[in-house]
Coordinates of C-alpha atoms in Angstrom, one line a residue:
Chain A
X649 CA 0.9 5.3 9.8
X650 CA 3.0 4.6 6.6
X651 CA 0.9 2.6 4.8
X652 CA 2.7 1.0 1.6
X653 CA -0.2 -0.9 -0.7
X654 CA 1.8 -3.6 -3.6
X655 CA -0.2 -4.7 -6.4
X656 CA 1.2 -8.0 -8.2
X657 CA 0.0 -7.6 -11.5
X658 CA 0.4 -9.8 -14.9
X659 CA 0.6 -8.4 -18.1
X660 CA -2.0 -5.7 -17.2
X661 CA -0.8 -2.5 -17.4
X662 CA -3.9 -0.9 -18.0
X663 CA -5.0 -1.3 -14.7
X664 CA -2.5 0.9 -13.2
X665 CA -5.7 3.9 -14.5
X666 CA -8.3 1.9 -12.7
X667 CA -6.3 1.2 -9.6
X668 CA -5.4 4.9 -9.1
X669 CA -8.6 6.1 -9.6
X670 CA -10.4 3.5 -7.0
X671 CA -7.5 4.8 -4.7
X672 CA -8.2 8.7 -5.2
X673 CA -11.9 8.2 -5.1
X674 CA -12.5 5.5 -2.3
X675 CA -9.8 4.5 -0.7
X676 CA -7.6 7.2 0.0
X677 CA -10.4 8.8 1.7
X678 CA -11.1 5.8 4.3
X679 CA -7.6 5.2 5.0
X680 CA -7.2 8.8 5.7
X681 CA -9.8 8.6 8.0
X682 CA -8.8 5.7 9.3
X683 CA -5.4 7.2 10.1
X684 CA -2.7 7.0 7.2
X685 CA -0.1 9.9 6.8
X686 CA 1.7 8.9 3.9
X687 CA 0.7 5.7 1.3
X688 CA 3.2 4.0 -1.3
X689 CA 1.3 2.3 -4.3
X690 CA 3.9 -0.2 -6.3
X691 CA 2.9 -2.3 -8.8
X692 CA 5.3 -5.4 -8.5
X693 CA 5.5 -6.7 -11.9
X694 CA 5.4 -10.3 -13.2
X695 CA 5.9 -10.0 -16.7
X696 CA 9.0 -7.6 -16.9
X697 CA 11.9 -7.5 -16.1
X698 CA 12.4 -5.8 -12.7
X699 CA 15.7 -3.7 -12.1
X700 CA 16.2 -3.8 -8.4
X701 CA 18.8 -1.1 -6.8
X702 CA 22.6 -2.4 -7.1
X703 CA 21.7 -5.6 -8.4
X704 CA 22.4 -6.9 -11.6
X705 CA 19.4 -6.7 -14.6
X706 CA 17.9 -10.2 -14.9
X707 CA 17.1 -11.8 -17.8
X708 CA 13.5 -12.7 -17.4
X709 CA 10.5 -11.5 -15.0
X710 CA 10.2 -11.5 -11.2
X711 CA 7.8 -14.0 -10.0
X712 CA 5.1 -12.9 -7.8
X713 CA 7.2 -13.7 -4.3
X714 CA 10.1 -11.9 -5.7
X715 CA 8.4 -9.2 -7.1
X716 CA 6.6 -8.3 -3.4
X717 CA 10.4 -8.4 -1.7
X718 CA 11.6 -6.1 -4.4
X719 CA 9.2 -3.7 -3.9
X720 CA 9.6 -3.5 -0.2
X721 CA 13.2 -3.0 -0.2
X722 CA 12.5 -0.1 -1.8
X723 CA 10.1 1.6 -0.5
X724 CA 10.4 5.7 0.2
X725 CA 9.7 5.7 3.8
X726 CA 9.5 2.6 6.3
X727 CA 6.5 1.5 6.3
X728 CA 4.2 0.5 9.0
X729 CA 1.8 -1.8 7.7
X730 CA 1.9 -3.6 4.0
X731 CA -0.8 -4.9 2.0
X732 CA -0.9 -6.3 -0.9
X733 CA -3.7 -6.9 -3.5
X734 CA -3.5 -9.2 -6.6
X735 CA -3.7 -6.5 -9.2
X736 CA -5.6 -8.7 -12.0
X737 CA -9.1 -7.4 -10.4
X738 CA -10.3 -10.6 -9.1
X739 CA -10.2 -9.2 -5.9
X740 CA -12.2 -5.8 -5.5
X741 CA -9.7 -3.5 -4.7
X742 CA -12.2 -1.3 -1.9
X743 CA -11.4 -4.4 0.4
X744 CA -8.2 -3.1 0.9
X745 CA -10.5 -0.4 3.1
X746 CA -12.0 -3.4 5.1
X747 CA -8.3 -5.1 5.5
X748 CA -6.7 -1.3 6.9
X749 CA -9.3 -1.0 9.3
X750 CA -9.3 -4.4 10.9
X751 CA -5.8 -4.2 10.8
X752 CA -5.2 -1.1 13.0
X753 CA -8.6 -1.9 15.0
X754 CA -6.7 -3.7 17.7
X755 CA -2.8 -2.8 18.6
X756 CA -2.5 -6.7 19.1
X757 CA -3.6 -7.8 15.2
X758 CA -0.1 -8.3 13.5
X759 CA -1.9 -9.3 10.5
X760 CA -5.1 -9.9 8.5
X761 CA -5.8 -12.2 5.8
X762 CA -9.3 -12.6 3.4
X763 CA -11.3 -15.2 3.5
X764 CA -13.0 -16.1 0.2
X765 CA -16.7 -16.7 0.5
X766 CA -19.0 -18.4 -1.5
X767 CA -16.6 -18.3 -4.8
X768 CA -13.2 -18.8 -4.0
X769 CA -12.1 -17.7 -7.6
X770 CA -9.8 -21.3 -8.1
X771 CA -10.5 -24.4 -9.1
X772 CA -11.8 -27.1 -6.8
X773 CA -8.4 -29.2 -6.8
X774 CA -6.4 -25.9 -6.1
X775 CA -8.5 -24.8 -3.2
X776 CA -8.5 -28.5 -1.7
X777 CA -4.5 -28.5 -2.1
X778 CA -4.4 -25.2 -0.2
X779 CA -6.4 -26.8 2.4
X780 CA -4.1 -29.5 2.7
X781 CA -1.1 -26.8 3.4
X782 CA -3.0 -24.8 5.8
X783 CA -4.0 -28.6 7.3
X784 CA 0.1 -29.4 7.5
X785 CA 0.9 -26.0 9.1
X786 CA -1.8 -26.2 11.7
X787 CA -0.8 -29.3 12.6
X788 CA 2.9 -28.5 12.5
X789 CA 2.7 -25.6 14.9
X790 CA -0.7 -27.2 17.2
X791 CA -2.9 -24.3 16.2
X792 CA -6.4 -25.1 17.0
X793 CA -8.5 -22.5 16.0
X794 CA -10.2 -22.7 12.5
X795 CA -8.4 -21.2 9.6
X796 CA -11.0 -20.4 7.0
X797 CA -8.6 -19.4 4.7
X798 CA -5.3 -18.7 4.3
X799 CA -4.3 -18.0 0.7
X800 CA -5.9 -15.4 -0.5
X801 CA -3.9 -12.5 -3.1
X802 CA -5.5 -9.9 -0.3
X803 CA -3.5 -9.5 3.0
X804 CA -1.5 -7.4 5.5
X805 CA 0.2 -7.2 8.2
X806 CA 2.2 -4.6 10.6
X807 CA 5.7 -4.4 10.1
X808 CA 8.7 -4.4 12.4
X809 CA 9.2 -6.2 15.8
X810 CA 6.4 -7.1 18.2
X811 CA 5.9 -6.4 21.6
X812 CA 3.5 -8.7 22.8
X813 CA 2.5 -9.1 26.7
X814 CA 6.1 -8.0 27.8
X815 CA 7.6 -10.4 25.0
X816 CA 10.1 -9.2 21.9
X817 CA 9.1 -11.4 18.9
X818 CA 11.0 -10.7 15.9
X819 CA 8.5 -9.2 12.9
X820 CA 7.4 -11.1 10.1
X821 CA 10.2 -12.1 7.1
X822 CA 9.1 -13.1 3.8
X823 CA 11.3 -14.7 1.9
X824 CA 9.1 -16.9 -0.7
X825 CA 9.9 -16.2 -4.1
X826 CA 6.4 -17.3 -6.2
X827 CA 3.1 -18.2 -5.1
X828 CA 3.8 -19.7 -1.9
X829 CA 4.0 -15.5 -0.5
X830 CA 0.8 -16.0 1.2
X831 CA 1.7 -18.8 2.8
X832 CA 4.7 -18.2 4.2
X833 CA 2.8 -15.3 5.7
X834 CA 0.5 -17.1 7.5
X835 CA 3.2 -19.7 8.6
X836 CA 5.3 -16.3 10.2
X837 CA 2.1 -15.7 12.1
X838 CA 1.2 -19.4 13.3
X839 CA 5.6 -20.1 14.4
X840 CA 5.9 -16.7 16.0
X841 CA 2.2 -17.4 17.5
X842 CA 1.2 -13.6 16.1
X843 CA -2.7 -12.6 16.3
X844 CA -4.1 -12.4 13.0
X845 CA -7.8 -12.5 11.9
X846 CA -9.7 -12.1 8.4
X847 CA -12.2 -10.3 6.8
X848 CA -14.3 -12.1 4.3
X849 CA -14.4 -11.0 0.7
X850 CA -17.2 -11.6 -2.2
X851 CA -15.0 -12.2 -5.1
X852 CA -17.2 -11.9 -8.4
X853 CA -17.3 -14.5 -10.9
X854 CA -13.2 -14.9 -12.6
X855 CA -13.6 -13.5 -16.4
X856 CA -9.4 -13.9 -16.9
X857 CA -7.7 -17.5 -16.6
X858 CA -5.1 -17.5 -13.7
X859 CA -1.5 -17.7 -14.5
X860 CA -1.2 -20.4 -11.7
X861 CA 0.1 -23.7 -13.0
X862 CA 0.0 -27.4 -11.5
X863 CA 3.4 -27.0 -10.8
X864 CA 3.3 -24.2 -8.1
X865 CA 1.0 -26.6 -6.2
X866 CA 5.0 -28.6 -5.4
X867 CA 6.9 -25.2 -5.6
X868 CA 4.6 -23.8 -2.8
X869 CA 5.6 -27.5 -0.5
X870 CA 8.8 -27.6 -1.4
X871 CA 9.3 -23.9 -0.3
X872 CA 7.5 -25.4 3.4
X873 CA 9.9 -28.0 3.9
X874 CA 12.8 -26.1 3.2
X875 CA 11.3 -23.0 5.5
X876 CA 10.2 -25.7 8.1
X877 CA 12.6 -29.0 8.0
X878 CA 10.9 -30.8 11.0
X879 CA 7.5 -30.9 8.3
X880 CA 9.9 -33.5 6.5
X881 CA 9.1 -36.3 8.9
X882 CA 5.5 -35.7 9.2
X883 CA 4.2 -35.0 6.1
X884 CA 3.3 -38.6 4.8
X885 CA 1.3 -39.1 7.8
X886 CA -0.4 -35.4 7.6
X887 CA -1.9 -36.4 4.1
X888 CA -3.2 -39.7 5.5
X889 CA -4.4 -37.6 8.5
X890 CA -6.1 -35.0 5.8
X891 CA -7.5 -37.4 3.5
X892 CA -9.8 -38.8 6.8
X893 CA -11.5 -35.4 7.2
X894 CA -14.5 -34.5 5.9
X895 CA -13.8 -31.1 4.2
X896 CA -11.1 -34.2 2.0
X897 CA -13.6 -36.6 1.9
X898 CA -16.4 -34.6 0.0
X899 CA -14.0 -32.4 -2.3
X900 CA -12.8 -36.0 -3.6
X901 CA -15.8 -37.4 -4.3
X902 CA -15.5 -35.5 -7.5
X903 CA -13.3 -37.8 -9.7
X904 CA -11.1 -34.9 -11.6
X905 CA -10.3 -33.5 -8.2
X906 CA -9.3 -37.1 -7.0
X907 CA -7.1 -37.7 -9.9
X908 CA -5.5 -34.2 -9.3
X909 CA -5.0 -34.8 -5.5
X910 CA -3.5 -38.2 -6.6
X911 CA -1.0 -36.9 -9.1
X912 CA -0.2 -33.8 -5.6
X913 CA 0.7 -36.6 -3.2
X914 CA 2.8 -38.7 -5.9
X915 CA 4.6 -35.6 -6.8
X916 CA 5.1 -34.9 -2.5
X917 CA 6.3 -38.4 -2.5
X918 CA 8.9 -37.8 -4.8
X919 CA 9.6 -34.7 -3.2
X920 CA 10.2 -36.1 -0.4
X921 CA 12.2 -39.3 -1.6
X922 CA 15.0 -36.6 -2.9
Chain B
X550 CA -10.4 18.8 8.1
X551 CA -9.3 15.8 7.4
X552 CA -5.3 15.6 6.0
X553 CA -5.0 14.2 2.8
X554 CA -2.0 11.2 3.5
X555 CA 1.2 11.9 0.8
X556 CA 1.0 10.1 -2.2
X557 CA 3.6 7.9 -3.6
X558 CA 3.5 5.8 -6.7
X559 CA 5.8 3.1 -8.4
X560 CA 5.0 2.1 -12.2
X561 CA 6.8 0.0 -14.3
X562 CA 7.7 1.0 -18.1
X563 CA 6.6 -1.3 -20.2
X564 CA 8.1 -1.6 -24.2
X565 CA 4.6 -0.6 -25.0
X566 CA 4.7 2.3 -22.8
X567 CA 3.0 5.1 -24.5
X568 CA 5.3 7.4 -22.4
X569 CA 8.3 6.0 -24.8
X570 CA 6.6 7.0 -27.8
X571 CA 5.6 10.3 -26.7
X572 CA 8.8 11.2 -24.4
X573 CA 12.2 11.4 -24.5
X574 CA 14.0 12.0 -21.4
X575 CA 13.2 12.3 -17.3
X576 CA 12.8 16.4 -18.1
X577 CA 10.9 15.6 -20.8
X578 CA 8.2 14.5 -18.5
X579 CA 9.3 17.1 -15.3
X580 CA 8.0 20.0 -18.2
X581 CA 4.7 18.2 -18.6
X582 CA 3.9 16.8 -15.5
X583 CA 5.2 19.8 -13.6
X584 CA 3.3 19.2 -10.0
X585 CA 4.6 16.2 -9.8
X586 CA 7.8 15.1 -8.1
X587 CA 10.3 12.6 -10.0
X588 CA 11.5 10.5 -6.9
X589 CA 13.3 7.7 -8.0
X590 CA 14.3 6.2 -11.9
X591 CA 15.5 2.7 -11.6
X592 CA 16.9 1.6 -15.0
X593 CA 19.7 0.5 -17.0
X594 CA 21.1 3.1 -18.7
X595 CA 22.0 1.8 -22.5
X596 CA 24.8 4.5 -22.6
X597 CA 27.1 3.6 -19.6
X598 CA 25.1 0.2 -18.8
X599 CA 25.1 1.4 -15.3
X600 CA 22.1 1.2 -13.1
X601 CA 20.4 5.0 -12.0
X602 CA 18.4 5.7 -9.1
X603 CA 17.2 8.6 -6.7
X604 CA 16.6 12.0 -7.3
X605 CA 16.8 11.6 -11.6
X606 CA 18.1 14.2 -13.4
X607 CA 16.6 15.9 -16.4
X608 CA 18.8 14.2 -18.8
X609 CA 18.1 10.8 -18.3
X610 CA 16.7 8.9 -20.8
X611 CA 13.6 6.8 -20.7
X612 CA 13.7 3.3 -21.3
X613 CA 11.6 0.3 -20.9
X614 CA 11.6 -2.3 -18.2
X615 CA 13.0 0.9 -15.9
X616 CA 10.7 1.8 -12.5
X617 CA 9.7 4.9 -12.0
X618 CA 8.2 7.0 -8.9
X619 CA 5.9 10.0 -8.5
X620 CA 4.6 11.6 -5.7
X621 CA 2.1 14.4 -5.4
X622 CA -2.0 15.1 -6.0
X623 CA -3.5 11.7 -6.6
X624 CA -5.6 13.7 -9.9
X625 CA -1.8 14.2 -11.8
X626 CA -0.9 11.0 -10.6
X627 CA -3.7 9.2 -12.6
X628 CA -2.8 11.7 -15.8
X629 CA 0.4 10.6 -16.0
X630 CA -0.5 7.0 -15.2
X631 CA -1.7 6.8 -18.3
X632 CA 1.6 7.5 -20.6
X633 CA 2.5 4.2 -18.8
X634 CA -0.6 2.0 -20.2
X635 CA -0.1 0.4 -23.8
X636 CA 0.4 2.0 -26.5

């Protein structure tokens, strides 16, 4: 397998040492025995400026999204399987190990996300919006089973078209440009109906302040209802639905989580007024 | 015994990029880092203001905000990994 392994990293440079050396001393070695022939590290930059092939030199830094597609386009053989790690450390980078192996443990598994537990290294509002987006998806495409996370900065998936039970399904095309990358993975895999699973992760306690801003909380939506239309006409009524549950209910107890949940919907309301 | 998978690595160049401090040109670094193999320079060349790619040759200058892959032993990798970290 042709594994190709992006790392999305801010302003932190210095990691490329640590990253290489955790590859050469740990995880080259278990994805070797797990089977990879040939693996592509790229560190997709955020705070550069990113010179793709035969394009024209932007101005200012690739966002996260756009950074990830760049460095697939241009990768030095096709790869099989892609995963990608937030390079800022927050998530120890041996999972990648645990992710390759439950990823080729079953011909079926087009993809594998983490699940964050215990600490979920983002605030309490953040995490609650994310649940509300996994919430709408779920809903959107009548996906029953529990989804105990779906937004994670560790995740993977096989490339290329599927052959499932005698069916072609196309492969899985990203195309979000910023934050929103991990979920427009997981909505590929709930639309095409692709098996996925998760591993769980222990992320350590955050020591650097996320680049993440209130704002990608609407970026992330609007990049959902222009991916998914038909989530137009439903989405009022899936944030009355959410707020009823009890995952809603106990996050929002908390009154700063509340007040930012309050200022999400307004902001979705407008959204969706435009 | 187990095959050790090829190695492939993509690093950006930063401005602070020791590397631009202590290197001049693609060759430059071919002579130092001599087991490893230059695959690919993306960057905007300040001469012709034309984008470069594949297979550089030596007389390429380096410049910051370009990409640049290596591929070879995961030990020179890391050596050369760090001309790329701040200066």
């Amino acid at each position: 397998m042709n594994v190709v392994c992006i790392f999305p990293i801010t302003d932190n440079s210095e990691r490329y040492f640590e990253i290489l050396t955790i590859f050469k001393e740990k995880i080259v070695p278990q994805l070797a025995i797990l089977g990879a022939e040939a693996i592509e590290i790229k560190f997709a930059g955020t705070d550069y400026v990113f010179v793709p092939t035969n394009q024209v030199k932007s101005q200012y830094g690739k966002q996260k999204g756009e950074g990830i597609l760049e460095c697939l386009k241009n990768c030095g053989n096709r790869p099989d399987c892609v995963i990608v790690c937030d390079g800022s450390g927050a998530i120890p980078y041996t999972y990648i190990i645990d992710l390759y192996q439950e990823l080729v443990s079953d011909l079926s598994i087009c993809g594998v996300l983490a699940n964050r537990i215990k600490n979920k290294g983002i605030t309490d509002e953040r995490f609650l919006i994310e649940q509300f987006e996994i919430f709408a998806l779920k809903k959107l495409y009548n996906y029953n089973a529990n989804i105990p996370d779906g937004q994670c900065g560790l995740w993977g998936y096989k490339t290329g078209d599927y052959c499932i039970n005698g069916c072609n399904i196309s492969g899985i095309k990203l195309t979000a440009k910023s934050y929103e990358v991990e979920l427009d993975l997981l909505s590929e895999l709930l639309q095409k109906k692709l098996k996925f699973s998760f591993i769980d992760v222990e992320l350590p306690p955050r020591t650097s302040s996320s680049s993440f801003k209130f704002e990608n909380n609407i970026t992330k939506m609007k990049f959902l209802l222009e991916k998914y239309p038909e989530l137009n006409d439903r989405l009022l009524t899936l944030i009355k639905e959410f707020e009823l549950t009890d995952d809603f209910i106990s996050k929002a107890s908390i009154l700063s989580v509340k007040n930012i949940w309050d200022e999400y919907k307004k902001s979705i309301i407008n959204l969706l007024s435009q | 015994m187990l095959e050790i998978p090829s190695i492939r690595v993509e690093m950006p160049i930063k401005r602070d990029s020791k590397v631009l401090l202590n290197f001049k040109t693609i060759g430059d670094l071919k002579r130092e880092f001599s087991n490893l193999r230059f695959c690919k320079y993306i960057f905007l060349d300040p001469v012709d203001n034309l984008l470069k790619g594949s297979n550089p040759p030596d007389e390429l200058p380096l410049v910051a905000n370009a990409y640049i892959t290596v591929a070879g032993e995961m030990e020179e990798i890391i050596r050369f990994s760090k001309e790329l970290m701040p200066n």
